[in-house]
Short mmCIF file of C-alpha atoms and ligand atoms in Angstrom, two decimals:
data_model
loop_
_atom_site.label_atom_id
_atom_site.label_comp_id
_atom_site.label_asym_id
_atom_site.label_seq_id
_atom_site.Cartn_x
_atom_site.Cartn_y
_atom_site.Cartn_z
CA UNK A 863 34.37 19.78 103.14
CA UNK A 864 30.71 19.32 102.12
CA UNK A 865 29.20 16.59 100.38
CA UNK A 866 29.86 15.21 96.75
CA UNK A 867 26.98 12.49 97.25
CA UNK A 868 24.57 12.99 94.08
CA UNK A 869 21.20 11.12 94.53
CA UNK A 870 19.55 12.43 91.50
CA UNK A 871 21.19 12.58 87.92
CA UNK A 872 20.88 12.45 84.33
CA UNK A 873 22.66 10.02 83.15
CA UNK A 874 23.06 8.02 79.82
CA UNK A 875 19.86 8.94 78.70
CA UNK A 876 18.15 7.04 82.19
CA UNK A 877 18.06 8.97 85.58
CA UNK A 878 19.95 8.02 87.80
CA UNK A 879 19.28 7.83 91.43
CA UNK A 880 21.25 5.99 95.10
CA UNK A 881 18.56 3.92 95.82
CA UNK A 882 17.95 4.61 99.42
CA UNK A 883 16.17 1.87 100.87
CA UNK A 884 19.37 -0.12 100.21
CA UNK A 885 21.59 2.37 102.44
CA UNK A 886 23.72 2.21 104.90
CA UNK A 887 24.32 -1.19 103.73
CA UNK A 888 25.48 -0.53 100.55
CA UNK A 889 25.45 2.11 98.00
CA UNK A 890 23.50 0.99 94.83
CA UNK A 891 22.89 3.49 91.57
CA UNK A 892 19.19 2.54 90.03
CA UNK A 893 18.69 3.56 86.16
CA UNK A 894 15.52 4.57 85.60
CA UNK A 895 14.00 4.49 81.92
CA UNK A 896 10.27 4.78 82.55
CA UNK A 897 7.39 6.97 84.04
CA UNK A 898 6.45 3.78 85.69
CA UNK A 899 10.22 2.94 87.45
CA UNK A 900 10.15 6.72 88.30
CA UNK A 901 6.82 6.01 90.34
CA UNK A 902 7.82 2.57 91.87
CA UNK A 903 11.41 4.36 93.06
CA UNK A 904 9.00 7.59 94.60
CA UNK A 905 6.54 4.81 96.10
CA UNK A 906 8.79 2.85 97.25
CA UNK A 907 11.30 5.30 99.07
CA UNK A 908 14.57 4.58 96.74
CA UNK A 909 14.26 8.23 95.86
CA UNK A 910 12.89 10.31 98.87
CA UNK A 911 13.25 14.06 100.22
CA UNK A 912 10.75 16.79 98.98
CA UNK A 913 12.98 18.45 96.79
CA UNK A 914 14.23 14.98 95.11
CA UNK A 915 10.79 13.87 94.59
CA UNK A 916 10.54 17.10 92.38
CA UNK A 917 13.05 16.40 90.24
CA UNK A 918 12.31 12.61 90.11
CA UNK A 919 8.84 13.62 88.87
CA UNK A 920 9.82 16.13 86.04
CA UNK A 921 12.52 13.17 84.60
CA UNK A 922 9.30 10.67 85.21
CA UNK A 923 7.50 12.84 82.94
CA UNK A 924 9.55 12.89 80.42
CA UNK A 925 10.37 9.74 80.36
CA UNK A 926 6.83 9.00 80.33
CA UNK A 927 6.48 11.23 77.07
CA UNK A 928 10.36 10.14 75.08
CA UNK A 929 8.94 7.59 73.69
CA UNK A 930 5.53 9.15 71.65
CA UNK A 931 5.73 8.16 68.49
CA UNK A 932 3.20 11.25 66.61
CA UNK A 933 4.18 14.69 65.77
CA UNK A 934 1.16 15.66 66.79
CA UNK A 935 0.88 18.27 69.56
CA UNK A 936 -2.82 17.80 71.03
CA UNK A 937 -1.96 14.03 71.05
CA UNK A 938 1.51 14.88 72.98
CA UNK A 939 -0.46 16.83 75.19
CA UNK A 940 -2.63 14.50 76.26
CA UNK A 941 -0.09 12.05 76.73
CA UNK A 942 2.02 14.52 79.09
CA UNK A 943 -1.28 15.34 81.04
CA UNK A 944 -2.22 11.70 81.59
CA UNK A 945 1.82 10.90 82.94
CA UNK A 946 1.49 13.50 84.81
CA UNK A 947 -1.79 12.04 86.57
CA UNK A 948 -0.35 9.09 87.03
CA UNK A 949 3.19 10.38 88.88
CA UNK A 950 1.23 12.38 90.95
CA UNK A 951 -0.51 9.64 92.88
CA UNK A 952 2.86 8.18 94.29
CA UNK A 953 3.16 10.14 97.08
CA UNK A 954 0.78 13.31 98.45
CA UNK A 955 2.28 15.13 100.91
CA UNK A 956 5.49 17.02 99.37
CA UNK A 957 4.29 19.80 97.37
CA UNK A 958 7.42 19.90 95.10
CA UNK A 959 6.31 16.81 93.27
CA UNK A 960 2.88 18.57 91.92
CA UNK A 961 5.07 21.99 91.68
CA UNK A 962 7.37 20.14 89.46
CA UNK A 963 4.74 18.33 87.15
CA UNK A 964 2.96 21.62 87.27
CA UNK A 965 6.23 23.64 85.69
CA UNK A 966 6.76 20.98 83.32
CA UNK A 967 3.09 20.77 82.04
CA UNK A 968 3.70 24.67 81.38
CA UNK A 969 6.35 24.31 79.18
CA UNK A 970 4.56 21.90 77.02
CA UNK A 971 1.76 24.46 77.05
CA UNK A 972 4.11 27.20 76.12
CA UNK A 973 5.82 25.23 73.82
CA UNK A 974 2.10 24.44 71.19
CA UNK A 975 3.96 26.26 68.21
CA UNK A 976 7.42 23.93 68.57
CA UNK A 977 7.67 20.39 66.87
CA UNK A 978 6.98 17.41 68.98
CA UNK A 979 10.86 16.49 68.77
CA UNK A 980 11.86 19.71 70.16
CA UNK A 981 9.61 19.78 73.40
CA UNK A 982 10.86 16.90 74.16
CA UNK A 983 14.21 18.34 74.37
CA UNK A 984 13.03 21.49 76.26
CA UNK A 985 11.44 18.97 79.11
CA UNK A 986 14.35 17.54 79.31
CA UNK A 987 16.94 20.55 79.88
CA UNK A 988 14.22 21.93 81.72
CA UNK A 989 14.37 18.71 84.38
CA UNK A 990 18.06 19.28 83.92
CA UNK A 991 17.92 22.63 85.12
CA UNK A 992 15.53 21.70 88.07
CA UNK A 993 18.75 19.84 89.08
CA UNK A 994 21.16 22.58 88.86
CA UNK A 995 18.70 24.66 90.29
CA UNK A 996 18.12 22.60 93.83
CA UNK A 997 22.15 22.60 93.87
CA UNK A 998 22.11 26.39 94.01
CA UNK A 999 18.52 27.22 96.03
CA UNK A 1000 20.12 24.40 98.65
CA UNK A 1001 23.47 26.55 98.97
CA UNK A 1002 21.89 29.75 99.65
CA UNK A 1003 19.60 27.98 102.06
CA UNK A 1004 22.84 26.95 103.65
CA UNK A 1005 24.71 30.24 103.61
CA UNK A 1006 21.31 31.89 104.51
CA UNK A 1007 20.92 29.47 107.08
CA UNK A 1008 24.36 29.18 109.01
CA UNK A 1009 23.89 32.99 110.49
CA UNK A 1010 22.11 30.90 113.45
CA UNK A 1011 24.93 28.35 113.80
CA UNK A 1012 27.74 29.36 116.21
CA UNK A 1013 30.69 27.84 117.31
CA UNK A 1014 30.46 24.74 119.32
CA UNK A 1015 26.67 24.09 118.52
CA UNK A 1016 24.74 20.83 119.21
CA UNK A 1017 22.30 20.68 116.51
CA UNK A 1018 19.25 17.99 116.42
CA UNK A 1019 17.62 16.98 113.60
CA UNK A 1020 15.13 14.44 112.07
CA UNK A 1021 14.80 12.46 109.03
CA UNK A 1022 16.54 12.83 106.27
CA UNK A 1023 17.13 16.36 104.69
CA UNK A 1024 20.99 16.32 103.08
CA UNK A 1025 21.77 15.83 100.08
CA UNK A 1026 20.32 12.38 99.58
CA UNK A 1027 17.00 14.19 99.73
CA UNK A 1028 18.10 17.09 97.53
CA UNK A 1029 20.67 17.63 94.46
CA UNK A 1030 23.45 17.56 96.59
CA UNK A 1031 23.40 20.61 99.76
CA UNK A 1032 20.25 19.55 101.29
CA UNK A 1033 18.41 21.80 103.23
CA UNK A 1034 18.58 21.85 106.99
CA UNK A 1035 21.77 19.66 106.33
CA UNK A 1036 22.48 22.53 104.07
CA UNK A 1037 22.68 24.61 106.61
CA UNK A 1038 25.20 22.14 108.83
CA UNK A 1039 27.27 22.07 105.73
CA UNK A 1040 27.71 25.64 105.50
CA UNK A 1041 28.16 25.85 108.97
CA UNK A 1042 31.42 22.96 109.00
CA UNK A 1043 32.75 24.55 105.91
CA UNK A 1044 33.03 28.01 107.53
CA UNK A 1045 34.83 26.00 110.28
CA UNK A 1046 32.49 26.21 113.24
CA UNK A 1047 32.55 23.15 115.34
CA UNK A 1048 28.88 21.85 115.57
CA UNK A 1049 28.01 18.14 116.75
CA UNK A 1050 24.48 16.84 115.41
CA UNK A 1051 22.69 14.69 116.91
CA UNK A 1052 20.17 12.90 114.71
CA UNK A 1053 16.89 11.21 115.70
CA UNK A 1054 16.17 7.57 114.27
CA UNK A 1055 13.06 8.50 113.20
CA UNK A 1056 11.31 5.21 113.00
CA UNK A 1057 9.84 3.91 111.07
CA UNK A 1058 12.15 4.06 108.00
CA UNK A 1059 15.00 5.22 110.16
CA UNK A 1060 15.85 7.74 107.26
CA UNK A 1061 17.47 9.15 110.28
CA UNK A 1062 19.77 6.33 111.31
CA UNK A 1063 20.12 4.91 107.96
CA UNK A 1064 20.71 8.32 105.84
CA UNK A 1065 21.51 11.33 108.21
CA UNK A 1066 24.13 9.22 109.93
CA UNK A 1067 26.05 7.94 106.89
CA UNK A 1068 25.95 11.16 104.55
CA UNK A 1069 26.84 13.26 107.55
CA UNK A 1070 29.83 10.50 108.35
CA UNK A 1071 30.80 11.10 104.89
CA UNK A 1072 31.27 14.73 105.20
CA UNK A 1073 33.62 13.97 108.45
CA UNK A 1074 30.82 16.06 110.36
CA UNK A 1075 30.11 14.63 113.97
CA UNK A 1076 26.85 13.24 114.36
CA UNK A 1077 25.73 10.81 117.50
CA UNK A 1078 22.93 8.57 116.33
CA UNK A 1079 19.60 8.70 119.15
CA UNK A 1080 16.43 6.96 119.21
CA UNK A 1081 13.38 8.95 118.75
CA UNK A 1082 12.89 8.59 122.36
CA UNK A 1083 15.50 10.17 123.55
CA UNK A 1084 15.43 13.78 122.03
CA UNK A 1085 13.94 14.85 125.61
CA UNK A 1086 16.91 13.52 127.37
CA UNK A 1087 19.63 15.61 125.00
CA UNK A 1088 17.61 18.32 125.28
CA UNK A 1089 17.23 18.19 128.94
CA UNK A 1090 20.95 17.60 129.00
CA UNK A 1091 21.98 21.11 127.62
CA UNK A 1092 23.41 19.31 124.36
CA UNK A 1093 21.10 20.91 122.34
CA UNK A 1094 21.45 24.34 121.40
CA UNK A 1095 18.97 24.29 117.84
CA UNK A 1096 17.23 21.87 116.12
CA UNK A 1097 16.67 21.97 112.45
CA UNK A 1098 14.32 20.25 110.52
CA UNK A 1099 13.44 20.38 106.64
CA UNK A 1100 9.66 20.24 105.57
CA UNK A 1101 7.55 18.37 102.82
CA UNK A 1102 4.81 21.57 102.43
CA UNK A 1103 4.87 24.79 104.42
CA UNK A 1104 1.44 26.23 104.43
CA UNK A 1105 0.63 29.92 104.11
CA UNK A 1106 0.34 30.59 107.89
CA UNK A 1107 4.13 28.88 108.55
CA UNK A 1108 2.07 25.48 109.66
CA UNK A 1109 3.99 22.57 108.09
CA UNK A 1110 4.08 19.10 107.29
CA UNK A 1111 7.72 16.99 108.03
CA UNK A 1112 8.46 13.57 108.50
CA UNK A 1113 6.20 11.59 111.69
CA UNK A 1114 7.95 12.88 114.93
CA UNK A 1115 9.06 16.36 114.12
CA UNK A 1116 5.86 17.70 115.90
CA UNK A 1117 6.59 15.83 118.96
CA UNK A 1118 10.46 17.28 118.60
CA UNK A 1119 8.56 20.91 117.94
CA UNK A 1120 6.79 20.63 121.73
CA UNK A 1121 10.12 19.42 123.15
CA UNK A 1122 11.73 22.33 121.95
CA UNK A 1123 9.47 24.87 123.10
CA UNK A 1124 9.31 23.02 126.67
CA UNK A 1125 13.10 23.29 126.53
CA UNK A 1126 13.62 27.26 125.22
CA UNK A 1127 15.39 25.71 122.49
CA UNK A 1128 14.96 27.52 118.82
CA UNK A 1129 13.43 25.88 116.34
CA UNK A 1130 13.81 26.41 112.40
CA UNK A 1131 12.45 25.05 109.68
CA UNK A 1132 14.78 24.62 106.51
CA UNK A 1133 12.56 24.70 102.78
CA UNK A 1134 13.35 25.85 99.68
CA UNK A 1135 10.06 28.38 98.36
CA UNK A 1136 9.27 25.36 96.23
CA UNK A 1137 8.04 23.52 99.60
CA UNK A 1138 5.62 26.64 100.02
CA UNK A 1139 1.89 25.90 99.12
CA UNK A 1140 0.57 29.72 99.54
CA UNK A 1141 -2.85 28.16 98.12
CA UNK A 1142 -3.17 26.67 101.86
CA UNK A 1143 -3.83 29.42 104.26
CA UNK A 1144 -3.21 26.41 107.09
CA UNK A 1145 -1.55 23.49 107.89
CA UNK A 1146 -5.13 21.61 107.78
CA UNK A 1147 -5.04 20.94 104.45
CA UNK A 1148 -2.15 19.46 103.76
CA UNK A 1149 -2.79 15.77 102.51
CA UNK A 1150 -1.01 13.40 105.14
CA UNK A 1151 0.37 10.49 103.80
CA UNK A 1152 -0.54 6.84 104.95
CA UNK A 1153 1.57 4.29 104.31
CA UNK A 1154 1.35 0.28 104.77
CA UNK A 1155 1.14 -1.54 108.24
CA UNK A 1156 3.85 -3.55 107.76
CA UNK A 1157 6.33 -0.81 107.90
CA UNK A 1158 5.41 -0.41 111.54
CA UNK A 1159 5.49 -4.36 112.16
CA UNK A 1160 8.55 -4.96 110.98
CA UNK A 1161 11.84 -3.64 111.15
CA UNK A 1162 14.29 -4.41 108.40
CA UNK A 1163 11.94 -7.32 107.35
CA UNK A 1164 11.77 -8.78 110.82
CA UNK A 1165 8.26 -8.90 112.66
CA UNK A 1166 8.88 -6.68 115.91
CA UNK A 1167 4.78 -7.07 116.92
CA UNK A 1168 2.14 -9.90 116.61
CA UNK A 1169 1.76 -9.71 112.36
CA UNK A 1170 -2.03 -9.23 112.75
CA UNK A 1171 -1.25 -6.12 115.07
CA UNK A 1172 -4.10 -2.93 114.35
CA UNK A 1173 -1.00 -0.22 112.78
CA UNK A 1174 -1.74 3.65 112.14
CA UNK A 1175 0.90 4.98 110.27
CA UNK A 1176 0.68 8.38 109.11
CA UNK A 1177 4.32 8.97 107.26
CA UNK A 1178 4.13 12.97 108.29
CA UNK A 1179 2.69 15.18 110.98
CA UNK A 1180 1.92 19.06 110.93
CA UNK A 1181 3.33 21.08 113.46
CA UNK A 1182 1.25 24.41 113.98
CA UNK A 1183 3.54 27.40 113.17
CA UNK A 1184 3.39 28.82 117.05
CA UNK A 1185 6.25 26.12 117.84
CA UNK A 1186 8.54 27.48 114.43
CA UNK A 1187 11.26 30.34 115.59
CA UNK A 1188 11.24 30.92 111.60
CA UNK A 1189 11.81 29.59 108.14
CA UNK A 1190 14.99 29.46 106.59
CA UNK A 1191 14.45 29.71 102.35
CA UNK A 1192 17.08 31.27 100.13
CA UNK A 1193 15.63 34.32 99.99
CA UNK A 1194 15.85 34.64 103.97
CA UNK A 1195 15.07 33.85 107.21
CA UNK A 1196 10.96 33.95 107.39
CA UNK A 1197 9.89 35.02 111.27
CA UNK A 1198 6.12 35.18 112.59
CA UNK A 1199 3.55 36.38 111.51
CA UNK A 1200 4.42 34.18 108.60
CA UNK A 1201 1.73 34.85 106.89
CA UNK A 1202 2.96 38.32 105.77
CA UNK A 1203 6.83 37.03 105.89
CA UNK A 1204 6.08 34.31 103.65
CA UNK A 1205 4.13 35.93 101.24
CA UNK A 1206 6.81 38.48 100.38
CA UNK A 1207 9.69 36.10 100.17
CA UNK A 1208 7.66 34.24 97.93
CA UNK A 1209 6.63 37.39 95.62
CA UNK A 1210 9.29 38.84 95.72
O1 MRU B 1114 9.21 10.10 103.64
P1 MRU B 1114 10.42 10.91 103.29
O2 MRU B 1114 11.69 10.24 103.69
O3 MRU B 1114 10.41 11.34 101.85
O4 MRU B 1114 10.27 12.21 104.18
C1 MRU B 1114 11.23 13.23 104.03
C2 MRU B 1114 11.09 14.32 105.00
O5 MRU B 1114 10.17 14.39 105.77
C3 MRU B 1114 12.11 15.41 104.91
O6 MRU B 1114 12.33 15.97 106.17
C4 MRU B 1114 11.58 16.51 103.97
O7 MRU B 1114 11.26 15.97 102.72
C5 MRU B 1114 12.56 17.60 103.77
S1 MRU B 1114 13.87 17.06 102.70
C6 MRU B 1114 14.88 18.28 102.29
#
């Protein structure tokens, strides 16, 4: 049981991702050997998920540095800072990709006494270990996580939060994981979530994978299930969690948020602490994410509205935290007023 599906590795000195914009089609491995593949991959959705986007970024970076050629360390520096720069304008709204570049910038800075050679070995176990450490935040998100699940649960989610997003557990998929393995029988039912269909495309196959039972809806028709009685939780992961328990998720989750609250049904929110930006006391600052028109025109390539259409297309949405039952991080189940609950998971 549970999932053996690795999106992210290091492998033969490139790292190695599924590239998801090819899935469920087929299942392609990308190498990547530069800062700038790293970017296009984030950019472009082959490598997607908050927590993946972390660790994409920290290889990116030090891919971006392999290659210096001086032993100099202000020069190296420099270098590292200005890669850096540039992988942070692929995509805004996860915080793990600046909380990432931000870890891996300290090592360098802790590192000012060490030959160039040798920090370039640290960044790279140290992107390593952001691997092996997603693997083992994810499973106690899980464990933490399936206390809620019981026995014959319908579960709705949205996007894409398993282990394609993640090292391998996946957050709020973690959680479903957990759940399976400790032989509860839970059906999920998982939203399309249009446009990129991460739900259809992703959810659906890495959850078919795992022999879990999932029944594939259209965005539209998470108010019918609900109404229905088939839902008895809904789960959802998040890109940043601000300090008040506001957060930002995939486009549609707030309109799934409202549902469940109409509904009485619970409603958690899966993140490692990684996703938490305590620097935002509210969900108002979190950078929102606008991606190109033609992503709402088209569907799989094919026009599906007049090309010259007017498109908004805001890839995430903030859903205030009065709709969140709680947080689920691997230090424990955060529950209103999230302001105090999330400050002492996240000191302590
Ligand atoms: O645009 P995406 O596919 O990167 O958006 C992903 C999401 O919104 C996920 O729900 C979120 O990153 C949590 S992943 C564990």
């Amino acid at each position: 049981m549970g999932t053996a599906i690795r999106s992210v590795q290091w492998k033969d000195g490139k790292f190695r991702i599924i590239d998801q914009t090819e899935l469920p089609l087929e299942l392609v491995y990308r190498d990547l050997g530069t800062a700038e593949e790293v970017r296009e991959a984030i950019k472009k959705l082959r490598v997607r998920g908050a927590p993946a986007i972390g660790i994409a970024g920290a290889f990116g970076l030090y891919l971006g540095v392999r290659n210096y050629p001086g032993d100099d360390y202000e020069g190296f520096v420099a270098q590292a800072e200005k890669v850096a720069d540039y992988l942070a304008t692929s995509r805004p709204t996860a915080v793990n990709l600046f909380w990432a570049l931000e870890r891996m910038k300290k090592l360098v800075r802790e590192s000012a006494e060490m030959p160039v050679a040798k920090i370039k070995n640290r960044m790279l176990a140290e992107a390593q270990r952001m691997i092996e450490e997603d693997i083992a935040v994810c499973r106690a998100i899980g464990e933490v996580g399936s206390v809620l699940i019981a026995d014959g649960y319908g579960i709705l989610t949205h996007c894409n939060t398993g282990s394609l997003a993640t090292g391998r557990w996946g957050t709020a998929l973690g959680v479903i994981y957990v759940a399976a393995e400790q032989g509860k029988r839970i059906h999920v039912y998982s939203d399309e979530t249009r446009p990129l269909l991460q739900g259809s495309r992703l959810t659906t196959w890495e959850l078919m994978q795992a022999g879990i039972p999932v029944t594939q809806i259209a965005d539209d028709m998470a108010a019918t299930v609900m109404a229905q009685g088939k839902v008895d939780i809904v789960l959802v992961g998040a890109d940043r969690v601000a300090a008040n328990g506001d957060f930002a998720n995939k486009i549609g989750t707030l309109g799934v948020a409202i549902l469940a609250k109409e509904f009485g049904i619970p409603f958690f929110v899966a993140a490692p602490l990684s996703s938490i930006d305590m620097s935002l006391p509210s969900g108002e600052g979190i950078p929102i994410e606008e991606r190109p028109p033609d992503e709402v025109r088209t569907c799989f390539g094919k026009p599906i509205a007049p090309p010259d259409v007017d498109v908004y297309n805001p890839a995430f949405d903030v859903t205030p935290y009065r709709y969140v039952t709680g947080i689920i991080t691997e230090k424990g189940i955060a529950h209103p007023p999230y302001e105090i609950t999330l400050a002492k998971l996240v000191e302590g």
